[in-house]
Amino acid sequence: MASSSSYNSPCAACKFLRRKCLPGCIFAPYFPPEEPQKFANVHKIFGASNVTKLLNELLPHQREDAVNSLAYEAEARVRDPVYGCVGAISFLQRQVQRLQKELDAANADLIRYACNEIPTALPAPPVTSSIQHMAPRQRPGDQFNSRIGNEGGFYQPSGSMPLHYNFPWNDNPTGGINEGGGEGNM
């Protein structure tokens, strides 16, 4: 009996429009009675007659995608009447750009650390502090210590040569090191 009551219940569109849902109703396959808000949003933004015209012009296999797009845009317009989907897309694009900058910074750090591990022709400056005889704290699985050969540290060049990096997210064309530029003069 439960199936016969759901079979006889009108679709969400006909229920919203307060009309009898006929067997050939164009809305019935796409607006089930369990989702009344879906049609309410679509009707509020696009209008029932416009949606009917659109669905009648489309091929049957294209209608479901069209209804899903209309429902998504209508819900976005209800939430943000000015921008709708464009606001959500812009937000996501800004988030992707921010995450790309973070990824670029992490890659730059990896490159910088990798370059510090490569032995160079320059000798390491002599350490004259009283801490030089203390062994660094060893961590399990620390692979940097075994590759470098200097008991856990990494080679740092002396402060006489500043290193300038050109990061893609740096918009400063002047390139001064204090201004955060990427192309300074050496």
Coordinates of C-alpha atoms in Angstrom, one line a residue:
M1 CA 0.0 0.0 0.0
A2 CA 2.9 2.4 0.7
S3 CA 4.0 2.2 -2.9
S4 CA 0.5 3.0 -4.2
S5 CA 0.4 6.1 -2.0
S6 CA 3.8 7.3 -3.3
Y7 CA 2.7 6.4 -6.8
N8 CA -0.4 8.6 -6.5
S9 CA 1.3 11.5 -4.8
P10 CA 2.0 14.4 -7.1
C11 CA 5.5 15.5 -8.0
A12 CA 7.0 18.5 -6.1
A13 CA 6.2 20.8 -9.0
C14 CA 2.5 20.0 -9.3
K15 CA 2.2 20.0 -5.5
F16 CA 3.8 23.5 -5.4
L17 CA 1.7 24.8 -8.3
R18 CA -1.4 23.1 -6.7
R19 CA -2.4 21.3 -9.8
K20 CA -3.2 17.7 -10.6
C21 CA -0.1 15.7 -11.6
L22 CA -0.9 13.9 -14.8
P23 CA 0.9 10.7 -16.0
G24 CA 2.9 12.6 -18.7
C25 CA 4.0 15.4 -16.3
I26 CA 7.3 16.8 -17.6
F27 CA 8.4 17.7 -14.0
A28 CA 7.6 14.3 -12.4
P29 CA 10.9 12.5 -13.2
Y30 CA 13.1 15.4 -12.1
F31 CA 11.2 16.9 -9.1
P32 CA 10.2 14.0 -6.8
P33 CA 7.7 14.7 -4.0
E34 CA 10.5 14.2 -1.4
E35 CA 12.3 17.3 -2.6
P36 CA 9.8 20.2 -2.6
Q37 CA 12.5 22.8 -2.0
K38 CA 14.3 21.9 -5.2
F39 CA 11.3 23.0 -7.3
A40 CA 10.5 25.9 -5.1
N41 CA 13.9 27.4 -5.7
V42 CA 13.8 26.7 -9.4
H43 CA 10.4 28.2 -9.7
K44 CA 11.4 31.3 -7.7
I45 CA 14.4 32.0 -9.9
F46 CA 13.4 30.8 -13.4
G47 CA 9.6 30.4 -13.3
A48 CA 7.7 27.2 -14.0
S49 CA 6.7 28.2 -17.6
N50 CA 10.3 28.9 -18.5
V51 CA 11.4 25.6 -17.1
T52 CA 8.6 23.8 -19.0
K53 CA 9.7 25.4 -22.3
L54 CA 13.3 24.6 -21.6
L55 CA 12.6 20.9 -20.8
N56 CA 10.3 20.5 -23.9
E57 CA 13.0 21.9 -26.2
L58 CA 15.6 19.4 -24.8
L59 CA 16.1 15.8 -25.8
P60 CA 14.9 13.4 -23.0
H61 CA 18.5 12.3 -22.2
Q62 CA 19.6 15.9 -21.6
R63 CA 16.8 16.9 -19.3
E64 CA 18.2 15.5 -16.1
D65 CA 21.5 17.4 -16.4
A66 CA 19.6 20.6 -17.3
V67 CA 17.3 20.2 -14.2
N68 CA 20.3 19.6 -12.0
S69 CA 22.1 22.7 -13.4
L70 CA 18.9 24.8 -12.9
A71 CA 18.5 23.5 -9.3
Y72 CA 22.1 24.2 -8.5
E73 CA 22.0 27.7 -10.0
A74 CA 18.7 28.4 -8.3
E75 CA 20.0 27.3 -4.9
A76 CA 23.1 29.5 -5.4
R77 CA 20.9 32.5 -6.3
V78 CA 18.8 32.0 -3.3
R79 CA 21.9 32.0 -1.1
D80 CA 23.6 34.8 -2.9
P81 CA 21.2 36.8 -5.0
V82 CA 23.8 39.0 -6.6
Y83 CA 26.5 36.6 -7.7
G84 CA 24.9 33.1 -7.5
C85 CA 27.2 30.4 -8.9
V86 CA 29.8 33.0 -10.0
G87 CA 30.4 33.9 -6.3
A88 CA 31.0 30.3 -5.4
I89 CA 33.3 29.8 -8.4
S90 CA 35.3 33.0 -7.6
F91 CA 35.7 31.9 -4.0
L92 CA 37.0 28.5 -5.1
Q93 CA 39.4 30.1 -7.6
R94 CA 40.8 32.3 -4.9
Q95 CA 41.2 29.3 -2.7
V96 CA 43.0 27.4 -5.5
Q97 CA 45.4 30.4 -6.0
R98 CA 46.1 30.6 -2.3
L99 CA 46.8 26.9 -2.1
Q100 CA 49.0 27.1 -5.2
K101 CA 51.1 29.9 -3.5
E102 CA 51.4 27.7 -0.4
L103 CA 52.5 24.8 -2.6
D104 CA 55.0 26.9 -4.4
A105 CA 56.4 28.1 -1.1
A106 CA 56.7 24.6 0.2
N107 CA 58.5 23.5 -3.1
A108 CA 60.9 26.5 -2.8
D109 CA 61.7 25.4 0.8
L110 CA 62.3 21.9 -0.4
I111 CA 64.6 23.2 -3.1
R112 CA 66.4 25.4 -0.6
Y113 CA 66.9 22.5 1.8
A114 CA 68.0 20.2 -1.0
C115 CA 70.6 22.8 -2.2
N116 CA 71.9 23.1 1.3
E117 CA 72.5 19.3 1.4
I118 CA 74.7 19.3 -1.7
P119 CA 78.4 19.5 -0.8
T120 CA 80.0 22.6 -2.3
A121 CA 83.6 23.7 -3.0
L122 CA 83.4 26.3 -0.2
P123 CA 84.7 25.0 3.1
A124 CA 82.3 25.2 6.1
P125 CA 83.2 28.1 8.4
P126 CA 85.0 27.0 11.6
V127 CA 82.8 26.7 14.6
T128 CA 84.3 28.3 17.6
S129 CA 81.5 28.3 20.2
S130 CA 81.6 26.1 23.2
I131 CA 78.6 24.1 21.9
Q132 CA 80.6 22.5 19.1
H133 CA 81.5 19.4 21.0
M134 CA 77.9 18.6 22.0
A135 CA 76.2 15.9 19.8
P136 CA 72.9 17.0 18.2
R137 CA 69.8 15.2 19.3
Q138 CA 69.2 12.2 17.1
R139 CA 65.7 11.4 15.8
P140 CA 64.6 8.0 14.7
G141 CA 64.5 7.8 10.9
D142 CA 66.3 11.1 10.4
Q143 CA 67.9 10.6 7.0
F144 CA 69.4 14.0 6.8
N145 CA 72.1 13.2 9.4
S146 CA 73.4 10.2 7.5
R147 CA 73.6 12.0 4.1
I148 CA 75.3 15.2 5.3
G149 CA 78.1 13.7 7.4
N150 CA 78.3 16.5 9.9
E151 CA 76.4 15.0 12.8
G152 CA 72.9 16.3 12.1
G153 CA 73.4 19.9 10.9
F154 CA 73.3 21.2 7.4
Y155 CA 75.7 23.5 5.6
Q156 CA 74.9 27.1 5.8
P157 CA 77.0 29.5 3.7
S158 CA 78.5 32.5 5.4
G159 CA 76.6 35.7 5.5
S160 CA 78.8 37.4 2.9
M161 CA 76.7 36.2 -0.1
P162 CA 72.9 36.9 0.1
L163 CA 70.8 34.5 -1.8
H164 CA 67.9 35.9 -3.8
Y165 CA 65.0 33.8 -4.9
N166 CA 62.5 34.7 -7.6
F167 CA 59.2 33.4 -6.3
P168 CA 56.3 33.4 -8.7
W169 CA 53.9 34.8 -6.1
N170 CA 56.0 37.8 -5.5
D171 CA 54.4 40.8 -7.3
N172 CA 57.2 43.3 -6.4
P173 CA 59.1 44.1 -9.6
T174 CA 61.8 46.1 -7.9
G175 CA 63.4 43.0 -6.3
G176 CA 65.0 44.5 -3.3
I177 CA 65.6 42.0 -0.6
N178 CA 64.1 44.1 2.2
E179 CA 61.0 44.8 0.1
G180 CA 60.4 41.1 -0.5
G181 CA 61.4 41.2 -4.2
G182 CA 62.6 38.2 -6.1
E183 CA 65.4 39.6 -8.3
G184 CA 67.9 41.5 -6.3
N185 CA 71.4 42.5 -7.4
M186 CA 74.2 40.5 -6.0

